[in-house]
Short mmCIF file of C-alpha atoms and ligand atoms in Angstrom, two decimals:
data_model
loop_
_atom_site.label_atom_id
_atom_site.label_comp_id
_atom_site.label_asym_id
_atom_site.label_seq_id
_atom_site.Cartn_x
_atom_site.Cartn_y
_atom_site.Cartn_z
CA UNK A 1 0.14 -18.47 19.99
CA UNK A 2 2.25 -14.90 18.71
CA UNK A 3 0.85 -14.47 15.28
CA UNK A 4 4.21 -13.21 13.15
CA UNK A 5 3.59 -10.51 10.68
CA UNK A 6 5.36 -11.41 7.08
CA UNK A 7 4.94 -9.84 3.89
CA UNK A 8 3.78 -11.30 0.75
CA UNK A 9 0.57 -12.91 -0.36
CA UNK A 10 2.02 -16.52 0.72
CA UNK A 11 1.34 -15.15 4.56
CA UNK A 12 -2.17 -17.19 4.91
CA UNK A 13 0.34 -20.65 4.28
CA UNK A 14 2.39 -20.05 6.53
CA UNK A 15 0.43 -17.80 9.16
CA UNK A 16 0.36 -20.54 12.27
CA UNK A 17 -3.18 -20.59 12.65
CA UNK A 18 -5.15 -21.98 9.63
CA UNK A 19 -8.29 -24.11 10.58
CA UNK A 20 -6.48 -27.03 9.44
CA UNK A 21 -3.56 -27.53 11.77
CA UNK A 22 -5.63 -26.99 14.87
CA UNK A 23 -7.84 -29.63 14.20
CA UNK A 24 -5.40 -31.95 12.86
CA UNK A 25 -3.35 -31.62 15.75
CA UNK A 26 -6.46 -32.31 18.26
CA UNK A 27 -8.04 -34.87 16.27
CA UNK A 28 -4.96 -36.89 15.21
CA UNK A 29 -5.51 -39.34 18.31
CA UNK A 30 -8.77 -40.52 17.59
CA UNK A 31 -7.52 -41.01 13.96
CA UNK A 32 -4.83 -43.08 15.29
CA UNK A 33 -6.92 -45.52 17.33
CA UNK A 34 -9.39 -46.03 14.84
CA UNK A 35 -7.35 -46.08 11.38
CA UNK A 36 -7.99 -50.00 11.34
CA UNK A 37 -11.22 -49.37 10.84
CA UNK A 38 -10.33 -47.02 7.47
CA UNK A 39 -11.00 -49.09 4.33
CA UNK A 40 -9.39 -48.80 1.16
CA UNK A 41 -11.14 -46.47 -1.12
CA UNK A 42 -8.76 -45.32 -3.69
CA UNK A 43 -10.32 -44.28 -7.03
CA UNK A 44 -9.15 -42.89 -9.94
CA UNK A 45 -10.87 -40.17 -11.49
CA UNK A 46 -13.26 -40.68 -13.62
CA UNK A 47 -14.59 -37.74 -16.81
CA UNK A 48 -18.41 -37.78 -16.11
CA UNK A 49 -20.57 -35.97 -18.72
CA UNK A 50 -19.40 -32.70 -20.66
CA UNK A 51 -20.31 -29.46 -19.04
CA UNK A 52 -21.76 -27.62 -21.88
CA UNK A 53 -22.63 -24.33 -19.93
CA UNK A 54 -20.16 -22.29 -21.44
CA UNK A 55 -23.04 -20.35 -23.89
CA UNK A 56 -24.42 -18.71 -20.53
CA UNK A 57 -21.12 -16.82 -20.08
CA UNK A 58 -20.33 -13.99 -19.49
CA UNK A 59 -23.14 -13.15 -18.21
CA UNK A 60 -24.61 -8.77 -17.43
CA UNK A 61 -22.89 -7.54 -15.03
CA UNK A 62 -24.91 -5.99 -12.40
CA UNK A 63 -23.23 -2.63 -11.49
CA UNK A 64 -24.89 -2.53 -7.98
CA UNK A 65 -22.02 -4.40 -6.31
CA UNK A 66 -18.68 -2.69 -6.58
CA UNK A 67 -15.43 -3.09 -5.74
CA UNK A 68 -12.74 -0.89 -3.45
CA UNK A 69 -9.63 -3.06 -4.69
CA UNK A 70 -8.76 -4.81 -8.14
CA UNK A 71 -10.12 -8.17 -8.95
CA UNK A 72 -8.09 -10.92 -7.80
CA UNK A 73 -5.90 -12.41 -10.33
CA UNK A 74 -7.61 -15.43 -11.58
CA UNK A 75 -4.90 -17.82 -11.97
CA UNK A 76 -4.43 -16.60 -8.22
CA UNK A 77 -8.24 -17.56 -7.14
CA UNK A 78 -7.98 -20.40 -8.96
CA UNK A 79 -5.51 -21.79 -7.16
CA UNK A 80 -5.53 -20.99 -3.54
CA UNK A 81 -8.58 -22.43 -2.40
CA UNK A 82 -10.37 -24.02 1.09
CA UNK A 83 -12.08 -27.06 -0.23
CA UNK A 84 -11.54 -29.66 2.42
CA UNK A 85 -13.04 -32.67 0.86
CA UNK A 86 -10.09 -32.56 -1.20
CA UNK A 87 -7.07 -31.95 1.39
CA UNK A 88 -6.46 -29.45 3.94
CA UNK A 89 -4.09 -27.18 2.31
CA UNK A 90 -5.20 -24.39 -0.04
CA UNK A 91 -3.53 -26.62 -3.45
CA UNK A 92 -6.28 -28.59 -3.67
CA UNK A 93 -6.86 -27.61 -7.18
CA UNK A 94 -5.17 -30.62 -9.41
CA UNK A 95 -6.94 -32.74 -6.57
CA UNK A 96 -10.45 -31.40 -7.23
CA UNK A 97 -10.32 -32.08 -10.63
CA UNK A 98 -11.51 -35.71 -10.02
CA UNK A 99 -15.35 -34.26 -8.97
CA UNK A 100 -17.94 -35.03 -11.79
CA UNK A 101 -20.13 -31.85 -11.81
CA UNK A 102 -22.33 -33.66 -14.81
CA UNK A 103 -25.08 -35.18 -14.66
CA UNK A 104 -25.19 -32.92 -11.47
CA UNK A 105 -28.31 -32.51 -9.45
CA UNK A 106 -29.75 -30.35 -6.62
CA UNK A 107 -32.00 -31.43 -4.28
CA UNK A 108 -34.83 -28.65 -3.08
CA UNK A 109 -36.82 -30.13 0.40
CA UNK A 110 -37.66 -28.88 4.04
CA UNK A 111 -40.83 -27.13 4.50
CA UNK A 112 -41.39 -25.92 0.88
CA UNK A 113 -44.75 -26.36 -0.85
CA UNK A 114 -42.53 -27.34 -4.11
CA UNK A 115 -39.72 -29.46 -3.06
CA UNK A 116 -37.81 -31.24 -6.31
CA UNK A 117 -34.92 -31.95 -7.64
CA UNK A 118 -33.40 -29.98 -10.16
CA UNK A 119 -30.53 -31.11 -13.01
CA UNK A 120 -28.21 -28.22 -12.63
CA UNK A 121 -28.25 -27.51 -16.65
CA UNK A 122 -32.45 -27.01 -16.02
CA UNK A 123 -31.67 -24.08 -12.99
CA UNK A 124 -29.18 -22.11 -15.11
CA UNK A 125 -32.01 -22.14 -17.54
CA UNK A 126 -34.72 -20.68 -15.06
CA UNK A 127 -32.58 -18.33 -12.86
CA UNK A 128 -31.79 -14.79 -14.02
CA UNK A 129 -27.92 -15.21 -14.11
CA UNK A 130 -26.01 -11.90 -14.00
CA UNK A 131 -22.15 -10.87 -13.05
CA UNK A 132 -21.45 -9.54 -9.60
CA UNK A 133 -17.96 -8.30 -7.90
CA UNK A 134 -17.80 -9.71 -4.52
CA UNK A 135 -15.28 -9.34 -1.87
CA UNK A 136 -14.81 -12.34 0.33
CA UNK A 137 -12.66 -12.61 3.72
CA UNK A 138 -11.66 -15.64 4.93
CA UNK A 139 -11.61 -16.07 8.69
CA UNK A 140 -8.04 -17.36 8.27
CA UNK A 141 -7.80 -13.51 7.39
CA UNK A 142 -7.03 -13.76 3.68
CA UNK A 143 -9.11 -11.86 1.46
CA UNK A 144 -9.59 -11.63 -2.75
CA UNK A 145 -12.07 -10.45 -4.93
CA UNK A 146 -13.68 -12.10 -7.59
CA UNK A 147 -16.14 -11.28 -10.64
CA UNK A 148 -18.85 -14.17 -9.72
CA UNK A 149 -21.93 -15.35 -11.75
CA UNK A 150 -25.33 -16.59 -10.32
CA UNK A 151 -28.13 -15.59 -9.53
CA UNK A 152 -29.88 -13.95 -6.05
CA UNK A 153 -30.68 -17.05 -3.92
CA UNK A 154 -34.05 -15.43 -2.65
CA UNK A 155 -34.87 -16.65 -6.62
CA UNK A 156 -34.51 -20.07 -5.73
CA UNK A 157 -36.16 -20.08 -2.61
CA UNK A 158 -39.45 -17.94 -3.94
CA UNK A 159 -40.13 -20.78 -6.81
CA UNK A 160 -39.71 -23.33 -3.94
CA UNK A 161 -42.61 -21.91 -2.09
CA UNK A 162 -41.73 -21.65 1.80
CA UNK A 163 -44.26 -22.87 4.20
CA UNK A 164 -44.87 -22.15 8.02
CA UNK A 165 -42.02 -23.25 10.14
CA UNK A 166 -39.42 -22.72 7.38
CA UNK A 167 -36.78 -20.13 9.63
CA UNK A 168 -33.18 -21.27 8.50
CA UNK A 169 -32.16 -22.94 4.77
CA UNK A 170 -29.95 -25.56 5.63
CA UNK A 171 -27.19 -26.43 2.31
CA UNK A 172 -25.25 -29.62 1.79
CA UNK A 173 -22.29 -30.71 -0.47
CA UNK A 174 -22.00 -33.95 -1.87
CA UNK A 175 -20.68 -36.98 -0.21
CA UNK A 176 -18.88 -39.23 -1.94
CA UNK A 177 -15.44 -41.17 -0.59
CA UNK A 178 -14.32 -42.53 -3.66
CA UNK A 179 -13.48 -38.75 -5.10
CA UNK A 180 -12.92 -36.56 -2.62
CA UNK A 181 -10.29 -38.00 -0.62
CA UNK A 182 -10.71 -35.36 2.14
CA UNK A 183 -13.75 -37.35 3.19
CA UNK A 184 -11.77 -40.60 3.96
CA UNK A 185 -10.78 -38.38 6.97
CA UNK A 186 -13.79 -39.44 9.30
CA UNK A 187 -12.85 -37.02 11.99
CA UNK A 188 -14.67 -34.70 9.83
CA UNK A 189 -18.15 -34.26 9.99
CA UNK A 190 -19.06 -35.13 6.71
CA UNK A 191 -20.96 -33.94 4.50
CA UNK A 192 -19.94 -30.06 4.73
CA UNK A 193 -23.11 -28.77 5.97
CA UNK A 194 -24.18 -24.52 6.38
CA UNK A 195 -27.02 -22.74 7.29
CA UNK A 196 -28.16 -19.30 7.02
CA UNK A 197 -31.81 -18.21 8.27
CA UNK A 198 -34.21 -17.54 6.29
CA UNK A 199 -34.06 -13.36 6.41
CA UNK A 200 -29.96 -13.57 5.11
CA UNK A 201 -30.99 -15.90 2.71
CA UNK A 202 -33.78 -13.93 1.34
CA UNK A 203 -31.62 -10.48 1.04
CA UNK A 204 -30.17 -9.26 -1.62
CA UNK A 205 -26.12 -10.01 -1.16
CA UNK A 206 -26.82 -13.99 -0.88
CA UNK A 207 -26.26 -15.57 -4.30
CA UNK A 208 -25.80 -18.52 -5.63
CA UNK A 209 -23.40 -18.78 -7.84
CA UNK A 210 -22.52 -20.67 -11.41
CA UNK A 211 -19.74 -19.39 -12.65
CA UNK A 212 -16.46 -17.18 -12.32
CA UNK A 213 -14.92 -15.05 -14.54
CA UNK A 214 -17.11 -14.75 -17.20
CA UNK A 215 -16.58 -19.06 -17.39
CA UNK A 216 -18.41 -22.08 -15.63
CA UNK A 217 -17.14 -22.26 -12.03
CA UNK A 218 -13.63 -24.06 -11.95
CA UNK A 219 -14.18 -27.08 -9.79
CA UNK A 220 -11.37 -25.59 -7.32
CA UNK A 221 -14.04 -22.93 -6.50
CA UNK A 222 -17.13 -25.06 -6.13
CA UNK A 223 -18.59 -26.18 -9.16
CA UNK A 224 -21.26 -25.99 -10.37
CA UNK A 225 -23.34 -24.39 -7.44
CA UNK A 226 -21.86 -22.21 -4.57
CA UNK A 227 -22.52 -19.77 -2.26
CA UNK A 228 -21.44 -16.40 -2.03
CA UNK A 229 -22.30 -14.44 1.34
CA UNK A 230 -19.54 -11.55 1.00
CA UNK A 231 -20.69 -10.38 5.02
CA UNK A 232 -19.60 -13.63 6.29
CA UNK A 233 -16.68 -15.61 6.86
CA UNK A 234 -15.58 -17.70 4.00
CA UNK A 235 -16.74 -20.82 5.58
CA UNK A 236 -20.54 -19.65 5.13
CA UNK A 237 -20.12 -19.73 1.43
CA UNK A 238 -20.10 -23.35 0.77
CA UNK A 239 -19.38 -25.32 -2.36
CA UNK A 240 -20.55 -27.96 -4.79
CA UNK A 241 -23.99 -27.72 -3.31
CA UNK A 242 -26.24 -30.90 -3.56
CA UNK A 243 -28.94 -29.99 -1.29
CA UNK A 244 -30.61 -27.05 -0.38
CA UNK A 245 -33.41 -27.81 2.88
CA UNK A 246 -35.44 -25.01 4.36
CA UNK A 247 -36.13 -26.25 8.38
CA UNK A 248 -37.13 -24.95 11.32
CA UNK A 249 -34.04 -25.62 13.50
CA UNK A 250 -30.87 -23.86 13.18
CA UNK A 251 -28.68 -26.28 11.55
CA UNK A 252 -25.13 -27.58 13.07
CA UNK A 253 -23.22 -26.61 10.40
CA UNK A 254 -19.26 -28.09 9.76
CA UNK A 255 -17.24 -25.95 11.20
CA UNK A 256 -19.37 -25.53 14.12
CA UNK A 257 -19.25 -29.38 14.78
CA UNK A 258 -15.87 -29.00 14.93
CA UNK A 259 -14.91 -25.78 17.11
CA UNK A 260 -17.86 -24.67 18.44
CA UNK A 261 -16.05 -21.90 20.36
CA UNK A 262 -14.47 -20.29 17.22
CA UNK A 263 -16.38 -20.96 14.58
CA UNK A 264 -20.22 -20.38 15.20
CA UNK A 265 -23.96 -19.94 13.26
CA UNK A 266 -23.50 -16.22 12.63
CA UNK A 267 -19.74 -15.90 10.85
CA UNK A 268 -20.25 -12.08 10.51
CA UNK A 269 -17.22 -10.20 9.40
CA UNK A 270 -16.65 -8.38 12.84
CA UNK A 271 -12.96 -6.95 13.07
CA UNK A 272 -13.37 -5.77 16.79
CA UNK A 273 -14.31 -9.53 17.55
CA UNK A 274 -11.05 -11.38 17.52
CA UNK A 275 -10.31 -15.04 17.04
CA UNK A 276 -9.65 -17.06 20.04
CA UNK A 277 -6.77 -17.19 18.21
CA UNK A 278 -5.56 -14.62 16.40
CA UNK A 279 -6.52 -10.82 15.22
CA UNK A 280 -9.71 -10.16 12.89
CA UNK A 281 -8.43 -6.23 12.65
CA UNK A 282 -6.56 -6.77 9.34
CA UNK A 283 -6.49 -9.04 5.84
CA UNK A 284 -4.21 -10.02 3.77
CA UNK A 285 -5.04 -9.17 0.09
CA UNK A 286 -4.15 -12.31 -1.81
CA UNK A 287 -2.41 -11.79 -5.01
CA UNK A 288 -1.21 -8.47 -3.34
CA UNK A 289 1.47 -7.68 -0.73
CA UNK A 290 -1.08 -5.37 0.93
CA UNK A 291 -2.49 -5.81 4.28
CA UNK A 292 -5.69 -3.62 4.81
CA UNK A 293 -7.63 -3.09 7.27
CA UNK A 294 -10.91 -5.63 7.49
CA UNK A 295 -14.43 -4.19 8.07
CA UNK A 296 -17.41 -4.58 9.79
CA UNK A 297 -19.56 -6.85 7.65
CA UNK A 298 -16.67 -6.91 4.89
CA UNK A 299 -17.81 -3.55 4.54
CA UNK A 300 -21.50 -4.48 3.05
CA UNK A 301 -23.37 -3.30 6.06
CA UNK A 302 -25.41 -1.00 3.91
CA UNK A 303 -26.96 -4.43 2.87
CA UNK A 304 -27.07 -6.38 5.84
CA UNK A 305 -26.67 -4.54 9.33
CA UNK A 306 -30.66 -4.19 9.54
CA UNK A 307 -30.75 -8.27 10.08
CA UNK A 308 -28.81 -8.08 13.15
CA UNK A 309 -30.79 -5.26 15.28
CA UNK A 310 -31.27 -6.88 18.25
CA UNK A 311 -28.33 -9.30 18.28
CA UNK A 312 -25.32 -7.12 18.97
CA UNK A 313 -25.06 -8.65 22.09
CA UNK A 314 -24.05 -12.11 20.03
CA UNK A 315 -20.40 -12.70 19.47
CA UNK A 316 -21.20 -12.15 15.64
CA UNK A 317 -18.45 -13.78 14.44
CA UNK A 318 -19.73 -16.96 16.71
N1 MTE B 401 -17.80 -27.78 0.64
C1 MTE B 401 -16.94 -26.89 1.12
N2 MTE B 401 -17.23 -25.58 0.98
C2 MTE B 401 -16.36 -24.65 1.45
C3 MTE B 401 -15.18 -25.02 2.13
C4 MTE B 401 -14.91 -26.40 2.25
O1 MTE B 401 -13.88 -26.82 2.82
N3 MTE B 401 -15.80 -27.29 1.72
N4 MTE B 401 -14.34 -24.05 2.64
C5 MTE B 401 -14.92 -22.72 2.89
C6 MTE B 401 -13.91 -21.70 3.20
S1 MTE B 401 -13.20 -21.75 4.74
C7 MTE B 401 -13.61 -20.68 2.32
S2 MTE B 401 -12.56 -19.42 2.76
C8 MTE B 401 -14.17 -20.69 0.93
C9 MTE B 401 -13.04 -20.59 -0.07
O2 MTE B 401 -13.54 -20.37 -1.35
P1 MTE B 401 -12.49 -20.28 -2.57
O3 MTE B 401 -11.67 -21.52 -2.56
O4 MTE B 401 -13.32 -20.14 -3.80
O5 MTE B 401 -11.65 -19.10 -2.30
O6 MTE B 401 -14.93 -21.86 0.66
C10 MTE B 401 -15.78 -22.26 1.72
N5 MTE B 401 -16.66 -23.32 1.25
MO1 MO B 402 -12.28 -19.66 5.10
#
C-alpha cells in the first residue's frame, strides 16, 4: 500500500494505514456470520460518583524528563485519542464520557506477597505523585507531548511485594459492554490486555499516571489510571487500568492477539524497523504541521537501551 505524504496535523486520519481499517476490513466476515448472535446492549450513560481529586493537582514537576518540542495543545490531546472500547476512530472523546471512573478500583494479584485491591482515591493518597513531560509516538506514526501526572510504577510494584516467578506485570482495562460500545465488537479480544516484564516495569520512565495537565486525567486519555511508557509504541501505554497481575508468562497482550506479525511484546520505538506496512523513519507532530524525524527508543535510550543488551537480534518493534 503507497503511503501518500500530506501536510497538516489531520495526516494520521487520513494516512491509509491506521490499525483500525486493517482489522476491520479482515475481520468484517466473521462479524457478518455471527451478528445474530450480538444482543442488544444499548445503555445510556450513567454519572457514577464525583471525582473529587482535583486538590492533588498540579502536582511538582520533576525536571528530570524534558522536552525537545512544545507541549501538545491540550484541547488537541484531548481530543484525538486511540481508545478502542469506545470506537475506532481517534473522536472517541464525547463517546468516552459515558465511563464511571468513581467508585473506581484496582486490582493488585499474580505472584505478589501483598496482592489487594485498592479504591483509586486510597493510591493517589500513598503514591508520590509528581509532573513529568513525556513524549509519546504512536505506531500509526503520530506523535504529541504531554505534561502527565503519576507516579513511577516501580512504586506500586515495591509495596506489592514480588515473589519468585514474578518476570512480566501483566495490566487490564475494564470490561464492561453496557458503556463502552467498542466492546460490543467481539472480534476484539476483549478486555485490552498489556504486558511489560518485570525489568521495564521497574525502571525509571514507566509511570503510572493520574492526571494531565495539571487536572485529573480526562476520560478520553484513560482515566483515572494509565500507563505511560514514552520508549514504546502507544499501544503499550494502556488506559483505564483495572488490574495490574505480576506472572511468570509473557502475557498475549491486544494488539498482539490481533496482528501478531505487526504488532508484538516488545513495541520499542525502532525507526530503522519499518511496519509491514508503512515507514517508522518519521512522525507527524500532532497539533503541528511538522514532520520530524522519529528516534530510536523515542529518543529515551539514555533510560532504557541497557534492558535490551542481548536482544538486538529481536525485531524490537515486534
Ligand atoms: N484500553 C486501551 N488503552 C489504549 C488504547 C486502547 O485502544 N484501549 N490505545 C493505545 C494506543 S494505540 C495509543 S496511541 C494510546 C493513545 O493515548 P492518547 O489517546 O492519550 O493519546 O493509548 C493506548 N492505550
Ligand atoms: Mo497507537
Amino acid at each position: 500500500m503507497v503511503i501518500r505524504r500530506s501536510k497538516g496535523w489531520e495526516i494520521p486520519e487520513r494516512h491509509a494505514t491506521p490499525e483500525h481499517v486493517f482489522f476491520a476490513r479482515r475481520t468484517v466476515l466473521k462479524g457478518v456470520a455471527a451478528a445474530s448472535a450480538v444482543g442488544v446492549l444499548g445503555a445510556l450513560p450513567t454519572l457514577g460518583a464525583p471525582d473529587s481529586s482535583g486538590a492533588f493537582y498540579p502536582a511538582k514537576r520533576n525536571e528530570a524528563f524534558a522536552l525537545d518540542r512544545p507541549v501538545t495543545p491540550e484541547a488537541v490531546n484531548t481530543r484525538y485519542n486511540n481508545f478502542y472500547e469506545f470506537g475506532s476512530s481517534k473522536s472517541i472523546a464525547d463517546a468516552a464520557e459515558s465511563l464511571k471512573v468513581r467508585p473506581w478500583t484496582v486490582k493488585i494479584d499474580g505472584r505478589v506477597g501483598k496482592p489487594q485491591e485498592i479504591a483509586i482515591d486510597d493510591l493517589l493518597k500513598r503514591m508520590p505523585l509528581e509532573e513529568r513531560l513525556y513524549r509519546h509516538r504512536c505506531v500509526e506514526a503520530w506523535s504529541m507531548a504531554v505534561p502527565w501526572t503519576g507516579f513511577p510504577l516501580r512504586a506500586l510494584i515495591e509495596a506489592a511485594e514480588p515473589q519468585a516467578g514474578a518476570n512480566y506485570v501483566r495490566f487490564e482495562t475494564f470490561l464492561d459492554r453496557a458503556v463502552a460500545p467498542g466492546q460490543r465488537q467481539f472480534w476484539y479480544p476483549w478486555p485490552y490486555v498489556e504486558g511489560l516484564t518485570l525489568a521495564e516495569a521497574s525502571n525509571d520512565l514507566a509511570f503510572l499516571v493520574t492526571g494531565a495537565y495539571g487536572k485529573p486525567l480526562p476520560k478520553s486519555m484513560g482515566a483515572p489510571l494509565r500507563l505511560a511508557t514514552p520508549w514504546k509504541y502507544g499501544f503499550k501505554s494502556i488506559k483505564s487500568i483495572t488490574r495490574i497481575s505480576l506472572v511468570a508468562e509473557r502475557p498475549k497482550t491486544f494488539w498482539e492477539q490481533l496482528g501478531p506479525s505487526e504488532y508484538g511484546f516488545w513495541a520499542n520505538v525502532n525507526p530503522m524497523v519499518p511496519h509491514p506496512r508503512w515507514s517508522q523513519a518519521n512522525e507527524e507532530v500532532l497539533g503541528t504541521h511538522e514532520r520530524r524525524p522519529t528516534e530510536l527508543y523515542n529518543g529515551y535510550g539514555e533510560f532504557v537501551a541497557g534492558l535490551y543488551s542481548g536482544l538486538e537480534g529481536e525485531r524490537l518493534f515486534m
